Coordinates of C-alpha atoms in Angstrom, one line a residue:
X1 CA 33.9 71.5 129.9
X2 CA 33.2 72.8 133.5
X3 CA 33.3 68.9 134.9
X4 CA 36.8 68.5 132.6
X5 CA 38.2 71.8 133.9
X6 CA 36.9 70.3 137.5
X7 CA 39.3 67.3 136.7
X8 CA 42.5 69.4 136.2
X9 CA 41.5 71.7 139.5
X10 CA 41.2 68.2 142.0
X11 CA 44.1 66.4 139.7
X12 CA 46.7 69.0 139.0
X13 CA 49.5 66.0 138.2
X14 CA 46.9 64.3 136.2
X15 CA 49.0 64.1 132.5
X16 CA 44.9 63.2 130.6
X17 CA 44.3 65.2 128.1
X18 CA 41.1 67.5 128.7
X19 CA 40.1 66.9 125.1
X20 CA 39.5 63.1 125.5
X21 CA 39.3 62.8 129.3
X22 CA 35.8 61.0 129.1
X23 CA 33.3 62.9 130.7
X24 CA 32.0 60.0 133.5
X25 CA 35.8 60.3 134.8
X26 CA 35.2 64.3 135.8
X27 CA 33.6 65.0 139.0
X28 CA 29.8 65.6 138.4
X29 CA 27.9 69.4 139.4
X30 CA 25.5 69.5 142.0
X31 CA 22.1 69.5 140.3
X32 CA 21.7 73.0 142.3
X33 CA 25.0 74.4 141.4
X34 CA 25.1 78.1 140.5
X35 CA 27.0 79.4 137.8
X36 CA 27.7 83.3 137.7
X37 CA 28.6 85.1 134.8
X38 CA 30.8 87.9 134.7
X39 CA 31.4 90.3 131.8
X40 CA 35.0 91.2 132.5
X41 CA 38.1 90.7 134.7
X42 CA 40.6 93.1 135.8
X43 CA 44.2 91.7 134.7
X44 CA 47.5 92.8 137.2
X45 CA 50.8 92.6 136.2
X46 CA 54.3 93.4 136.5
X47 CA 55.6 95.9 134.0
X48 CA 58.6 97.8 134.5
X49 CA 58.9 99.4 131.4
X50 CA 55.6 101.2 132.0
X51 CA 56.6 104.1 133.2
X52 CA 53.0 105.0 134.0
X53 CA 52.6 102.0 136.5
X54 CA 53.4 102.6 140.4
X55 CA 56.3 100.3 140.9
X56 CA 56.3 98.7 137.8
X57 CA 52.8 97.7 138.2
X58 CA 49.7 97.6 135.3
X59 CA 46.3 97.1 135.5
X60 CA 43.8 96.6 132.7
X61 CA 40.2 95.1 132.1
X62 CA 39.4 92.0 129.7
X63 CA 36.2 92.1 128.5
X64 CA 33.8 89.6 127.2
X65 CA 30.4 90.9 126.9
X66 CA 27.7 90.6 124.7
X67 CA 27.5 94.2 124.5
X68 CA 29.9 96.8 124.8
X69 CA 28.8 100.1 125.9
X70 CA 25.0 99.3 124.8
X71 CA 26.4 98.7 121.2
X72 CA 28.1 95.5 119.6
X73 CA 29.5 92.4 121.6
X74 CA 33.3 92.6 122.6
X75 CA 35.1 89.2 123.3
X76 CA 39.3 90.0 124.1
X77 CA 41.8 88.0 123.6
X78 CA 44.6 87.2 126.0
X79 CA 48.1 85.6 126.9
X80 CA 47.6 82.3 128.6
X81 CA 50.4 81.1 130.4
X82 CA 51.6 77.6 129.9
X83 CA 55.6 77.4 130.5
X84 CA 57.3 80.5 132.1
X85 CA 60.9 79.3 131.8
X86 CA 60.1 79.6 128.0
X87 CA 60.4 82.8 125.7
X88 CA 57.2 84.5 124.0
X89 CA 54.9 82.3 122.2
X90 CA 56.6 79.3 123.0
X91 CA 55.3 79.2 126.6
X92 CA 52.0 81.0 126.4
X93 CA 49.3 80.7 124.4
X94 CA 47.0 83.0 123.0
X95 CA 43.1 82.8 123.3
X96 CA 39.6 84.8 123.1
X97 CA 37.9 84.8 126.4
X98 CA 33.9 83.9 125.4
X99 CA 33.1 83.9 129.3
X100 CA 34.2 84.3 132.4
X101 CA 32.3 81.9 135.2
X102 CA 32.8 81.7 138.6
X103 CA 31.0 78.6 140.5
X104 CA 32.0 77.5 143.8
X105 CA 32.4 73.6 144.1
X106 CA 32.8 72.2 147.9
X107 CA 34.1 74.8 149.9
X108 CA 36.2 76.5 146.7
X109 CA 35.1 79.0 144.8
X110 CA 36.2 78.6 141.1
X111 CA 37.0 81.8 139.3
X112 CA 37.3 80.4 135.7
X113 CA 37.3 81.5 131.8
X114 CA 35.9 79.8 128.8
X115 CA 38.3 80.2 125.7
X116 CA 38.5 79.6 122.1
X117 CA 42.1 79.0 121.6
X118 CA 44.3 80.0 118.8
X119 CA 47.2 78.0 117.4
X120 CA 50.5 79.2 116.6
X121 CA 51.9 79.5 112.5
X122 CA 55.1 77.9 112.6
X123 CA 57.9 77.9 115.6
X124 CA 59.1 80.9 115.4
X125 CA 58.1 84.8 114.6
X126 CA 57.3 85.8 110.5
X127 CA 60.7 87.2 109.2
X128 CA 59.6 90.4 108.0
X129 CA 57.2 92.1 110.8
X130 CA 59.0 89.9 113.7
X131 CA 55.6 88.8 114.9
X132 CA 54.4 85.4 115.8
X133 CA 51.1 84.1 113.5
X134 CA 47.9 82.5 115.0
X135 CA 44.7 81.2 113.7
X136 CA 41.9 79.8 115.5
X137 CA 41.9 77.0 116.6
X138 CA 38.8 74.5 115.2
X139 CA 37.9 71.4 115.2
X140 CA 37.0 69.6 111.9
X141 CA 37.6 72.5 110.5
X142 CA 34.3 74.3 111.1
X143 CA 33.7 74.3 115.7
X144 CA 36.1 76.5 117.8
X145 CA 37.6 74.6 119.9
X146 CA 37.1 75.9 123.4
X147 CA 37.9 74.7 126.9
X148 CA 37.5 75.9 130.7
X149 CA 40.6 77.0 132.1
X150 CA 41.5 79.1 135.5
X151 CA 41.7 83.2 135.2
X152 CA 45.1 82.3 137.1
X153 CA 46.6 81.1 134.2
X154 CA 45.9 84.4 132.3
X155 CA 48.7 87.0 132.3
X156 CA 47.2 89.8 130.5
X157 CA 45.7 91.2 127.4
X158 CA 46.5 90.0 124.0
X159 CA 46.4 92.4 120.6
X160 CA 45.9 91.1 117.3
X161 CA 45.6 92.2 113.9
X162 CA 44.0 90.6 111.1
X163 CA 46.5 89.0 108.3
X164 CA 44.6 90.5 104.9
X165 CA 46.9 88.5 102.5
X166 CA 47.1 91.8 100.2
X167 CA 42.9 91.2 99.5
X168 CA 40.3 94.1 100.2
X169 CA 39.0 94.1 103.0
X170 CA 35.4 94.9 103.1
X171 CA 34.3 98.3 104.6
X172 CA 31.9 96.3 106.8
X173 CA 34.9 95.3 108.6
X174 CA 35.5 97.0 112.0
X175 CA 36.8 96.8 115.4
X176 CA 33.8 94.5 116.8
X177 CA 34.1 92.1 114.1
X178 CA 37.7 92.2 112.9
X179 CA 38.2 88.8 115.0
X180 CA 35.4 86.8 113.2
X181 CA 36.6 87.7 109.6
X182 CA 40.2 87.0 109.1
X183 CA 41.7 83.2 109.1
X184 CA 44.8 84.7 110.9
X185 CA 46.5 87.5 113.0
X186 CA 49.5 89.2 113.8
X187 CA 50.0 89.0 117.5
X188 CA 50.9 92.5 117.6
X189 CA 54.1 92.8 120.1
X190 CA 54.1 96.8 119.5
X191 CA 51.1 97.7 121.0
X192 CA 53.4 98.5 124.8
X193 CA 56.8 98.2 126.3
X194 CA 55.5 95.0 127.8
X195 CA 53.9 93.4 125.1
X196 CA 57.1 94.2 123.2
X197 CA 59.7 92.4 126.1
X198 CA 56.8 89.6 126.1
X199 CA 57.0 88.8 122.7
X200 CA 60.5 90.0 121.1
X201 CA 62.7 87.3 119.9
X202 CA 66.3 88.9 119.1

């Protein structure tokens, strides 16, 4: 995924997909190359609304960290940008940031994040909460499917809730584990002021 995402970096016009971009194509890792890993990122962004913010700005930490303050793993989720000149969920995606790597390659260092993605429910937000749907992404059904992509492309923190499809939901259930049970998730646009611009569809 590293080699793939190594592709994209030195080919940015390339139009392969990563998915079946065979691997002897992708510019090979030194045999001494040194990956770092990093158990969170620090996310900056323009938010007016916030009144909280100096001039609009917001700051705030993804994690994704095997364990979260000496207790259970935390992996966030996140916006991913993909088209800015298009409204909420139709030009970001949303994904659950596994790792974040940094490697330097050359003379560039490569600040990166490996993601499971999630897939959108539909083209437009459910009717009756007026938020967009998402389920993750897999391949035959049963791997995540994950990629490498740059920390550039990630805007800021994602929120989601678990869709419980009016079953009990078992009391095992918590915050550290809420995103492994359910099949799908709200992508909850209420959580700020600028999730809510982010996301709202009038």
């Amino acid at each position: 995924m590293i080699r793939r995402f190594l592709f994209h970096q030195l080919h940015p016009d390339s139009q392969r997909s990563g998915s079946t971009l065979p691997i002897e194509d992708c510019p090979p890792l030194d045999a001494d190359a040194v990956l770092y890993l990093h158990f969170s990122a620090e996310a900056t962004f323009y938010a007016p609304s916030d009144t909280s913010g100096t001039a609009g700005m917001r700051r705030e930490y993804i994690r994704a960290t095997p364990t979260w303050r000496k207790k259970h793993p935390r992996y966030d989720c996140v916006f991913i940008n993909r088209n800015s000149a298009l409204p909420g969920l139709l030009g970001m995606d949303v994904g659950r940031v596994k790792a974040f790597i940094s490697f330097k390659y050359g003379r560039v260092i490569y600040e990166c994040a490996l993601i499971h993605w999630f897939r959108r429910v539909g083209s437009s937000p459910e009717e009756d909460t007026g938020m967009w749907i998402v389920k993750p992404a897999m391949l035959r059904g049963r791997l995540p499917l994950l990629s490498v992509i740059h920390v550039d492309t990630i805007y800021r923190a994602a929120h989601l809730v678990g869709v419980s499809m009016n079953k009990a939901i078992p009391l095992e259930v918590d915050h550290h584990n809420a995103l492994d049970y359910f099949d799908s998730f709200y992508v909850n646009k209420y959580i700020d002021h600028n999730a809510f611009e982010l996301l709202h569809v009038p």
